[in-house]
Structure formats: structure tokens, C-alpha cells
Coordinates of C-alpha atoms and ligand atoms in Angstrom, one line a residue:
X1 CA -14.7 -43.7 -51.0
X2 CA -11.7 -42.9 -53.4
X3 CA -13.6 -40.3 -54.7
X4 CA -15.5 -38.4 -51.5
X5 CA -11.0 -38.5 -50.2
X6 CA -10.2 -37.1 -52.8
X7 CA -13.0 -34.6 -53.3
X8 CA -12.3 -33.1 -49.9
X9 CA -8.6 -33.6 -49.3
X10 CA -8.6 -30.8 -52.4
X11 CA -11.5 -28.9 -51.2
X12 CA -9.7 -28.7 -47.7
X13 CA -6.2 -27.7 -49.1
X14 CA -7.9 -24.8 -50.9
X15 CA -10.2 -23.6 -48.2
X16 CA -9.7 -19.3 -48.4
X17 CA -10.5 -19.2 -44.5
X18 CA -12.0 -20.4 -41.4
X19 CA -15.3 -20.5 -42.2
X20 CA -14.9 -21.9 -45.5
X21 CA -12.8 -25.2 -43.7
X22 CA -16.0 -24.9 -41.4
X23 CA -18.5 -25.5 -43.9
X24 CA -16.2 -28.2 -45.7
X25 CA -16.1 -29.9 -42.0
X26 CA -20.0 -29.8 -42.2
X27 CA -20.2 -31.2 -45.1
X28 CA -17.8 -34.2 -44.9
X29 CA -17.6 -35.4 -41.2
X30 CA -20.5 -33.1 -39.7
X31 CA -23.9 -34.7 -38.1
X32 CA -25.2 -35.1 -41.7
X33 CA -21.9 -35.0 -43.7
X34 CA -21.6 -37.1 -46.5
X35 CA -19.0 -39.7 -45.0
X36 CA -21.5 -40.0 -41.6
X37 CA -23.7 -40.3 -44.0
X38 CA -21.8 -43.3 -45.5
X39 CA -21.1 -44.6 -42.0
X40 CA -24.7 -45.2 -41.4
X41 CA -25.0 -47.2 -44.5
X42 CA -22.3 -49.8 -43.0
X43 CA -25.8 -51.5 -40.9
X44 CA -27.1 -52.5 -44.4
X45 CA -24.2 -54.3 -45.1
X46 CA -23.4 -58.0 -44.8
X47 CA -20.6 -58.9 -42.4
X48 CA -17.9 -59.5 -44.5
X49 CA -18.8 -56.5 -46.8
X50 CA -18.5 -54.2 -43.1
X51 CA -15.6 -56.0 -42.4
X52 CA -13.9 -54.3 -45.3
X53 CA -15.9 -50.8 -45.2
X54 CA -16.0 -50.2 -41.7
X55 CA -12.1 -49.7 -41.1
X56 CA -11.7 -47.8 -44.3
X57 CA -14.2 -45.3 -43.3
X58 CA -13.3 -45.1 -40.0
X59 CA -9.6 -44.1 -41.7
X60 CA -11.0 -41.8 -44.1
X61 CA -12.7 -39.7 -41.0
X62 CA -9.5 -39.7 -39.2
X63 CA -7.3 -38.9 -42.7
X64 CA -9.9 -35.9 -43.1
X65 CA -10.0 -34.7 -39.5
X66 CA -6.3 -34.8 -39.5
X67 CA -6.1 -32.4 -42.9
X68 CA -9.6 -30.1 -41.5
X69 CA -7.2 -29.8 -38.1
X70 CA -3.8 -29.3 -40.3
X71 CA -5.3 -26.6 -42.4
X72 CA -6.8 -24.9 -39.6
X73 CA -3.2 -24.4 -38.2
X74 CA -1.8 -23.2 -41.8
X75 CA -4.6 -20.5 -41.5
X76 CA -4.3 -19.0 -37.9
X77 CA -0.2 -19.1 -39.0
X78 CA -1.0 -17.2 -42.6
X79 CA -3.6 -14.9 -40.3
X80 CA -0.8 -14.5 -37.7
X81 CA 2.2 -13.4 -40.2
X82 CA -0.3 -10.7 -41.8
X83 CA -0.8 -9.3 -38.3
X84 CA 2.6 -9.0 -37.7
X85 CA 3.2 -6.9 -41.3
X86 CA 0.8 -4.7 -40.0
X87 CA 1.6 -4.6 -36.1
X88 CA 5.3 -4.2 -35.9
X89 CA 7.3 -2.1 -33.7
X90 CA 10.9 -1.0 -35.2
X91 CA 12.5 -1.1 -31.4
X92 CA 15.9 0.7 -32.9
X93 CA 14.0 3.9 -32.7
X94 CA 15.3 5.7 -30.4
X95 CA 13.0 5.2 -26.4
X96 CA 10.5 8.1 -25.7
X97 CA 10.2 8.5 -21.8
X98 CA 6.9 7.7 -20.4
X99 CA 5.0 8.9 -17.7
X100 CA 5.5 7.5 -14.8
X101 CA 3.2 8.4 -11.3
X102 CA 5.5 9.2 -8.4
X103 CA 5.4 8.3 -4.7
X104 CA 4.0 10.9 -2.8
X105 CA 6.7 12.5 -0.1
X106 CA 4.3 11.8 3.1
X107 CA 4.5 7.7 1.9
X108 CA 8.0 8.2 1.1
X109 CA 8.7 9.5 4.7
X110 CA 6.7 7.1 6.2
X111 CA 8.9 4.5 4.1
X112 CA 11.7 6.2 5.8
X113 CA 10.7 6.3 9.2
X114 CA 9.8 3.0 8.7
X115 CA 13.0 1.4 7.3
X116 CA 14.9 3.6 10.5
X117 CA 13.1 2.2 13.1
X118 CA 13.0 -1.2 11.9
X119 CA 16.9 -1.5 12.0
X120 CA 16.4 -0.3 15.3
X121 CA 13.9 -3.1 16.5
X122 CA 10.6 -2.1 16.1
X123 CA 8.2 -3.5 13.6
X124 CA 5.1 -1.8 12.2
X125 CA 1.6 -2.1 13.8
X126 CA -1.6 -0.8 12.4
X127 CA -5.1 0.0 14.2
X128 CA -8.3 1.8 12.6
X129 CA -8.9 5.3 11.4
X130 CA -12.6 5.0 13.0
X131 CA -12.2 3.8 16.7
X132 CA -14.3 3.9 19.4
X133 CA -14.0 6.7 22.1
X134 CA -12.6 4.2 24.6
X135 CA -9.3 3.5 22.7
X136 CA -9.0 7.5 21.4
X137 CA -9.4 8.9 24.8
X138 CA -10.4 7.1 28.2
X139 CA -7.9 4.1 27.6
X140 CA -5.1 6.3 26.9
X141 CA -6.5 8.3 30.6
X142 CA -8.4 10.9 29.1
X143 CA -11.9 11.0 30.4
X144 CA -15.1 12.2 29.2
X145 CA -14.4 15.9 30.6
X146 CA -10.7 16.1 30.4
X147 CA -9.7 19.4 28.6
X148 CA -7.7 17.4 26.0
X149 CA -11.0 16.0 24.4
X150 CA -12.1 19.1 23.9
X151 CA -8.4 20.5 22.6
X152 CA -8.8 17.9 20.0
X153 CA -11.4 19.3 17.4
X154 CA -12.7 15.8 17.1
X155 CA -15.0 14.6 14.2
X156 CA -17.7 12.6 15.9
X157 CA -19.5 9.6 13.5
X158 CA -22.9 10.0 13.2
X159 CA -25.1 7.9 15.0
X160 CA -28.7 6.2 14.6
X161 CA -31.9 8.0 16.5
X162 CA -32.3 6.7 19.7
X163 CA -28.6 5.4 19.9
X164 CA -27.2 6.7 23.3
X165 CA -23.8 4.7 23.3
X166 CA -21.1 7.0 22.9
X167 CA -20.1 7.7 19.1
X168 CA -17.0 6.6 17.5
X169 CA -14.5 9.2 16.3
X170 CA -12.3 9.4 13.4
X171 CA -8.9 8.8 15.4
X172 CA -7.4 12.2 16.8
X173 CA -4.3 10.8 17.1
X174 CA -2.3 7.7 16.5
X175 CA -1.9 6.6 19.9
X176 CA -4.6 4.6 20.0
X177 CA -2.6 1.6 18.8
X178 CA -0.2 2.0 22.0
X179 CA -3.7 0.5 23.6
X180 CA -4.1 -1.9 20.7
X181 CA -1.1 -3.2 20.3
X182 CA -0.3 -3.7 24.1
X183 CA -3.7 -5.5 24.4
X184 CA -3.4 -7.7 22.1
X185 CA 0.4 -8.4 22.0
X186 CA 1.3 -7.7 26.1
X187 CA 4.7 -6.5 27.0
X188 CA 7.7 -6.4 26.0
X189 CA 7.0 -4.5 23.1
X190 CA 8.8 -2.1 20.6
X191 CA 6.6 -0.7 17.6
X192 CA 6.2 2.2 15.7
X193 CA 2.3 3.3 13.9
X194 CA 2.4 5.6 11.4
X195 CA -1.0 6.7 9.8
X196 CA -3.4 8.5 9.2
X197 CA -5.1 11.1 12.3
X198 CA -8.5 13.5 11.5
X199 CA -9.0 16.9 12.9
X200 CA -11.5 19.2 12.4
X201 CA -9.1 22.3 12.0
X202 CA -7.8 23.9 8.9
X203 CA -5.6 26.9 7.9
X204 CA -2.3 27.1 6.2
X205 CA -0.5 24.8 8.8
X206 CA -3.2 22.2 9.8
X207 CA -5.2 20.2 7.5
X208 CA -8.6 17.4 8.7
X209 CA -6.5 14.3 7.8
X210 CA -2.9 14.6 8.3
X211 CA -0.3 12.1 9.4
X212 CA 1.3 11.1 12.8
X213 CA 4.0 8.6 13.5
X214 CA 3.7 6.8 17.0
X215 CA 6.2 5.2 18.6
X216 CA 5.9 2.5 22.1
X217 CA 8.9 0.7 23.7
X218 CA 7.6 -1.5 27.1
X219 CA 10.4 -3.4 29.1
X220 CA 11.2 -4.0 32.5
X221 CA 13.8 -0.9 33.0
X222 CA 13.6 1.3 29.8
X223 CA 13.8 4.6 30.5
X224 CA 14.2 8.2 29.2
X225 CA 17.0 8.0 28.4
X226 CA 16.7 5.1 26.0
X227 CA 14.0 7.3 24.7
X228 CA 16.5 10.1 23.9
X229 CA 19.4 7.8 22.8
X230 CA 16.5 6.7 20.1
X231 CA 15.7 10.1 18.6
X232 CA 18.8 11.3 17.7
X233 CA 19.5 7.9 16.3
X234 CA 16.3 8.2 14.5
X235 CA 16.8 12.6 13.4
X236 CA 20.4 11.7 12.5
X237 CA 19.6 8.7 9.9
X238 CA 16.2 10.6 9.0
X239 CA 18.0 14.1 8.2
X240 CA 20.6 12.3 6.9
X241 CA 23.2 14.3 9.3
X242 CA 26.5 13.2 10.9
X243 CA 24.6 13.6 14.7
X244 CA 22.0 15.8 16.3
X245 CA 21.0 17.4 20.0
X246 CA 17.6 16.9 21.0
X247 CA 16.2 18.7 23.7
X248 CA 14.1 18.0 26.4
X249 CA 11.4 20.4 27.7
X250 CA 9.0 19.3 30.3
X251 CA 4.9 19.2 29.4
X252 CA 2.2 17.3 29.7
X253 CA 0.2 14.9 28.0
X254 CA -2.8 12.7 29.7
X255 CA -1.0 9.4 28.7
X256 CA 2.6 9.9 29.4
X257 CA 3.8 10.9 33.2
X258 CA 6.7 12.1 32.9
X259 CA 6.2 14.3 30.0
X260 CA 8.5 15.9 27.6
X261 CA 8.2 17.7 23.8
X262 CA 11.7 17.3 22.0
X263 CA 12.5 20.0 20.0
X264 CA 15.8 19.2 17.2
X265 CA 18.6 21.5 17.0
X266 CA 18.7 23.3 13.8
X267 CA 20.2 27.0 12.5
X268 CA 18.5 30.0 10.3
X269 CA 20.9 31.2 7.8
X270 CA 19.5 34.1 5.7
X271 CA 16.5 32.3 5.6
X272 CA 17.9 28.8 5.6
X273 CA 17.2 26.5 7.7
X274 CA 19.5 23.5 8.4
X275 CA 19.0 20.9 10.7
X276 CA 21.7 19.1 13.1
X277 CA 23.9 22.4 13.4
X278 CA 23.5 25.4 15.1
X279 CA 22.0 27.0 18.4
X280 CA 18.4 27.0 17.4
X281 CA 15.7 24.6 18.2
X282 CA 12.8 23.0 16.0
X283 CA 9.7 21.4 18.3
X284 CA 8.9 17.9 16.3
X285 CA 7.5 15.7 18.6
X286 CA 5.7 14.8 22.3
X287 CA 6.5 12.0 24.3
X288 CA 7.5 10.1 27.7
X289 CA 6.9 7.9 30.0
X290 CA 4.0 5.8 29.5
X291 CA 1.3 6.7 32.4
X292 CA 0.9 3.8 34.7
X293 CA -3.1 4.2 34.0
X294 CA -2.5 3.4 30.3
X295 CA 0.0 0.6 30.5
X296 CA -3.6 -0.8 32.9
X297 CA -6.2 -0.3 30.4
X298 CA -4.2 -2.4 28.1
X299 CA -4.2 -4.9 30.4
X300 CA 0.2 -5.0 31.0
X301 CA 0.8 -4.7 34.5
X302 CA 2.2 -1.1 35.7
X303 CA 4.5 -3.1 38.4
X304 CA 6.3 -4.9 36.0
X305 CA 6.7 -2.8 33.1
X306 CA 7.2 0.6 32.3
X307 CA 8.2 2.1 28.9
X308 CA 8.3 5.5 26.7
X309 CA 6.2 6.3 23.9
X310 CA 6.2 9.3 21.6
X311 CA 4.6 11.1 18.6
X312 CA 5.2 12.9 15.3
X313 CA 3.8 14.1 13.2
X314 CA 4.6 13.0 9.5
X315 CA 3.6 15.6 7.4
X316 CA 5.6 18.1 9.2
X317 CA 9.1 16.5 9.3
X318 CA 8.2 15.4 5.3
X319 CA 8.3 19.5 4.8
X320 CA 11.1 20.2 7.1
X321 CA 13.3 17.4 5.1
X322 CA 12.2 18.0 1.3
X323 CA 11.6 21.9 1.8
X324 CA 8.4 21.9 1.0
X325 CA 6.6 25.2 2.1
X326 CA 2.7 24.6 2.1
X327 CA 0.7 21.6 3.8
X328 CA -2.2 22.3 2.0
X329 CA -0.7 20.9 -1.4
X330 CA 0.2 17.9 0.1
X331 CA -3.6 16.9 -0.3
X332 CA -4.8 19.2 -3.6
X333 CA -3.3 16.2 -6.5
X334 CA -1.9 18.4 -8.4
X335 CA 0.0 16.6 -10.9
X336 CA 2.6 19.2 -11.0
X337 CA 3.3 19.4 -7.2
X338 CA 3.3 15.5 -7.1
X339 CA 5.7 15.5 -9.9
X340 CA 7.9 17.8 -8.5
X341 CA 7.8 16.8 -5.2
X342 CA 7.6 13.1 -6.1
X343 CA 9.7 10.0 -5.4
X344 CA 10.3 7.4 -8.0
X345 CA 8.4 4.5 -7.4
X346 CA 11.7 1.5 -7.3
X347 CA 13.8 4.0 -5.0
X348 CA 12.6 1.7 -1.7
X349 CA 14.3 3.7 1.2
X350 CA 16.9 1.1 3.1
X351 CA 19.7 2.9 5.8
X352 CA 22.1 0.9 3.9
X353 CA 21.3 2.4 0.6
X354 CA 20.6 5.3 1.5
X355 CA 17.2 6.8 2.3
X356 CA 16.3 9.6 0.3
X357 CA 18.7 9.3 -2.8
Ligands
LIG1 N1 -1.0 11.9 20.8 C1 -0.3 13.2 20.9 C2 -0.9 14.2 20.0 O1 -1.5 13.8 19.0 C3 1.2 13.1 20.6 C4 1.9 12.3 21.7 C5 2.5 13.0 22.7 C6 2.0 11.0 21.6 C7 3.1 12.3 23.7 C8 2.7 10.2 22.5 C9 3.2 10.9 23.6 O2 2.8 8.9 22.5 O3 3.9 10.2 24.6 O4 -0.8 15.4 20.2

């Protein structure tokens, strides 16, 4: 026994690597190992003998466990040092910047808009970008041969032979969600949807998918006024301007009754244009009174509520604000556009820290 403990306890402590300790483990304390080996000879002896053998062997497998596992250790640490000659990094060299990927200006507006109108009360709601033609169009009082379906240039989802219900449409605009949100929430309610809207239209200032903001306040006496008092709120922090006029001019939508579009006052200056000063006027949005059909077909009762609702769209304002000339590039990922027109990716936009800065 003196001599197998000693044999491996200076096998072990030489052992070049791994797999040389793993062969020695073999050897000694494996299946077939010379001290198992041993171990099984302990049934041939007489009591008194395995009285004596049996605990020394027993502590000679522990005693060469213990150096197999302690040698093991020294290795991986030997191993571990070598890497670290060969891996270093000298960290008083001087940083190299790194590129970075950038937030593109339509989230960063929408991130905005978002933090604007949630100091203001609203919260955020969501619906789908494919939606049946019930919540695009005859919920929101636009029936099958109204004018404004057709005005649309909607992209209708294909459907299987035989199928005669009536296709779903990529969402023409975001005021779906009005419908949504009202059904599934009731009145009162204050929310704003920004997303994503599909049209099949494209030149130099309209693209398929672009982006529209909506915006739905139901109480029992909100009126026009509230609705007004709320946009220049919303321009002035946006355009981050002192104040701003709005102005009012009557139209028409299917789903609002009254209807206005609010056009922002703004100035050209040899080519210029700034916004919140000056005589001139800038159409952004359409809005007004939620039609009493609409607040019905998402189930809020017309008698008891009323309530203004409007819509923007995104992409447009994103331009007006960061001076961006061409929609097209907002959806071509170029790297260079996106890294000139970019927003850092930790710059959150808050009112109280400032939005854009
Ligand atoms: N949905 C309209 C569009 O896409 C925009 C709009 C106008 C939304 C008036 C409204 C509204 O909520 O009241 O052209």
C-alpha cells in the first residue's frame, strides 16, 4: 500500500496535463485501477486482516482523489495564466470609438410624441397593421361605397378561392384603434396610437407604409376646444417653441362630425421655414368631434359621451422638425442617411429633459 501511495502521489504531482492526470486516475482508482483492484482483494481476507486493510484503503482512495482533484486545479490555473500572457488588453491605450447604430428619426418622434402626450394623460394603445374591413372602414362610418374607401388606395390581403367574406386590409389609417380601444376599454378614455398605416401610393411625398399618430379623448363634456387647447400644448413642447396658433379650418371626415384640419403657424424666410412665428400656415393634422355613429359601433353610448379625436401623420412632422427633405430615404437603410439623421440610442426623449437634445 506504501508503495502503490507513493508511486502515484509522484506520478500525479508530475502529470504534464489533463489527459496525462486522466490516465493516472485510470490507472489507480479507475473501474480496473490497481487500488480497486486491491479493494476487491479485501473479500479474501479474514476479518481481522480487513479490519486493518479496509480503512487504509478506503484512505488511500480518498488521499489520491484529493491530490488527482488538487492537480487538476494547479493545471486549469497554469492553463489559465498562459492564456492571459497571450490574451491581454493594455486598457491605457488610448479608446477608439465604435460604431454605434442610431435610432431612426420616425421612432425618435414617435418617442417624442409619446413622452408629450403622456404628461398630458394619455397612455399608448396599440391595434393591428392587418385588420378586418369592419374596424378600417364601416365601424369608423365608412360603408362599403363611401367615396373615402375608394380615396384610400387600399392594399387588400389576398384571400382563398371560394372565400366570399370580405378581405382584410393592411390598415389605411390608424384610427382603427379609436374602435379598438373604445370597445374594449369603454369611455372615459384618453390615448394616443402611433403606428404604422399602408397605402398603395408612391411618389416623392407618399410612400406604402408610412406612419400616423392618432389621438382619442371620450368624456362627458370635452369639447373642441379642449381639442385645440391640446395641440398647441402638444406643437409647442414638440417644436420645442415658446407657443404656437393653430388654426381651425372646417372639412370633413366620415368619423368625426364636426370636422376640422389644423394647420400650425409657421414663416418662409429666404427659403426658411420656421415654425411658431410668423403669418403663414402649415396643414399637419385632421380631426374633431367624434361622429356619434362611431362612438356606437364601439359600443360607448352617443348620449353619454362625446369626445375629439385627431390624426397625424408621423413621418411628415419628423421632416418638418429635423429638416429632412425627402420621405423616400426614410425607408432606403442607408447607413449614411441613418447616421446622419440618427438619434443616439440612451438619449430617451422626456419634457423635463428635454426632447430632442
Ligand atoms: N384617419 C384620417 C386619415 O388617415 C386622419 C384623421 C382625420 C383621423 C380626422 C382622425 C380624425 O381621428 O378625427 O386621413
Amino acid at each position: 500500500m506504501q508503495d502503490l501511495r507513493e508511486k502515484y502521489i509522484d506520478l500525479i504531482a508530475n502529470a504534464g496535463d489533463e489527459a496525462a492526470l486522466e490516465e493516472l486516475r485510470v490507472a489507480a482508482v479507475g473501474k480496473k485501477g490497481e487500488i480497486s483492484l486491491k479493494m476487491r482483494e479485501l473479500g479474501k481476507m479474514s476479518p481481522e486482516e480487513r479490519q486493518v486493510a479496509g480503512p487504509a484503503l478506503n484512505a488511500l482512495k480518498d488521499e489520491i482523489n484529493a491530490a488527482l482533484a488538487a492537480k487538476k486545479a494547479a493545471l486549469a490555473d497554469v492553463a489559465l495564466e498562459e492564456r492571459l500572457k497571450t490574451e491581454w488588453l493594455d486598457v491605457t491605450l488610448p479608446g477608439r470609438p465604435m460604431r454605434r447604430g442610431t435610432i431612426h428619426p420616425v421612432s425618435q418622434v414617435m418617442d417624442e410624441i409619446t413622452a408629450i402626450f403622456a404628461d398630458l394623460g394619455f397612455s399608448v394603445a396599440e391595434g393591428p397593421q392587418i385588420d378586418s374591413d369592419w374596424y378600417n372602414f364601416d365601424a369608423l362610418n365608412i360603408p362599403s361605397h363611401h367615396p373615402a374607401r375608394a380615396e384610400m388606395d387600399t392594399f387588400y390581403m389576398a384571400r382563398a378561392e371560394g372565400d366570399d367574406r370580405p378581405p382584410h386590409v393592411l390598415r389605411t389609417h390608424t384610427s382603427p384603434v379609436q374602435i379598438r380601444h373604445m370597445e374594449k376599454h369603454g369611455a372615459p378614455c384618453r390615448i394616443i396610437a402611433p403606428g404604422r398605416v399602408y397605402r398603395a401610393d408612391y411618389d416623392q411625398t407618399h410612400t406604402p407604409m408610412f406612419h400616423q399618430v392618432e389621438g382619442l379623448a371620450i368624456d362627458r363634456e370635452i369639447s373642441m376646444a379642449n381639442l385645440k387647447w391640446l395641440l398647441e400644448e402638444f406643437f409647442a413642447a414638440f417644436f420645442e417653441v415658446d407657443g404656437i396658433r393653430t388654426r381651425f379650418r372646417a372639412s370633413h371626415f366620415p368619423f368625426t362630425e364636426p370636422s376640422a384640419e389644423v394647420d400650425i403657424q409657421c414663416s418662409w424666410v429666404d427659403g426658411q421655414l420656421k415654425i411658431g412665428e410668423g403669418d403663414d400656415w402649415l396643414e399637419v393634422l385632421g380631426s374633431g368631434m367624434v361622429h356619434p355613429k362611431v362612438l356606437q359601433a364601439a359600443g360607448v353610448d352617443p348620449d353619454q359621451w362625446q369626445g375629439f379625436a385627431f390624426g397625424m401623420g408621423i413621418d411628415r412632422i419628423a421632416m418638418l422638425k429635423y429638416g429632412i427633405p425627402d420621405l423616400r430615404a426614410f425607408f432606403d437603410s442607408d447607413l449614411r442617411w441613418l447616421r446622419h439623421y440618427g438619434f443616439a440610442a440612451l438619449d430617451v426623449p422626456t419634457t423635463a429633459a428635454g426632447l430632442s437634445r
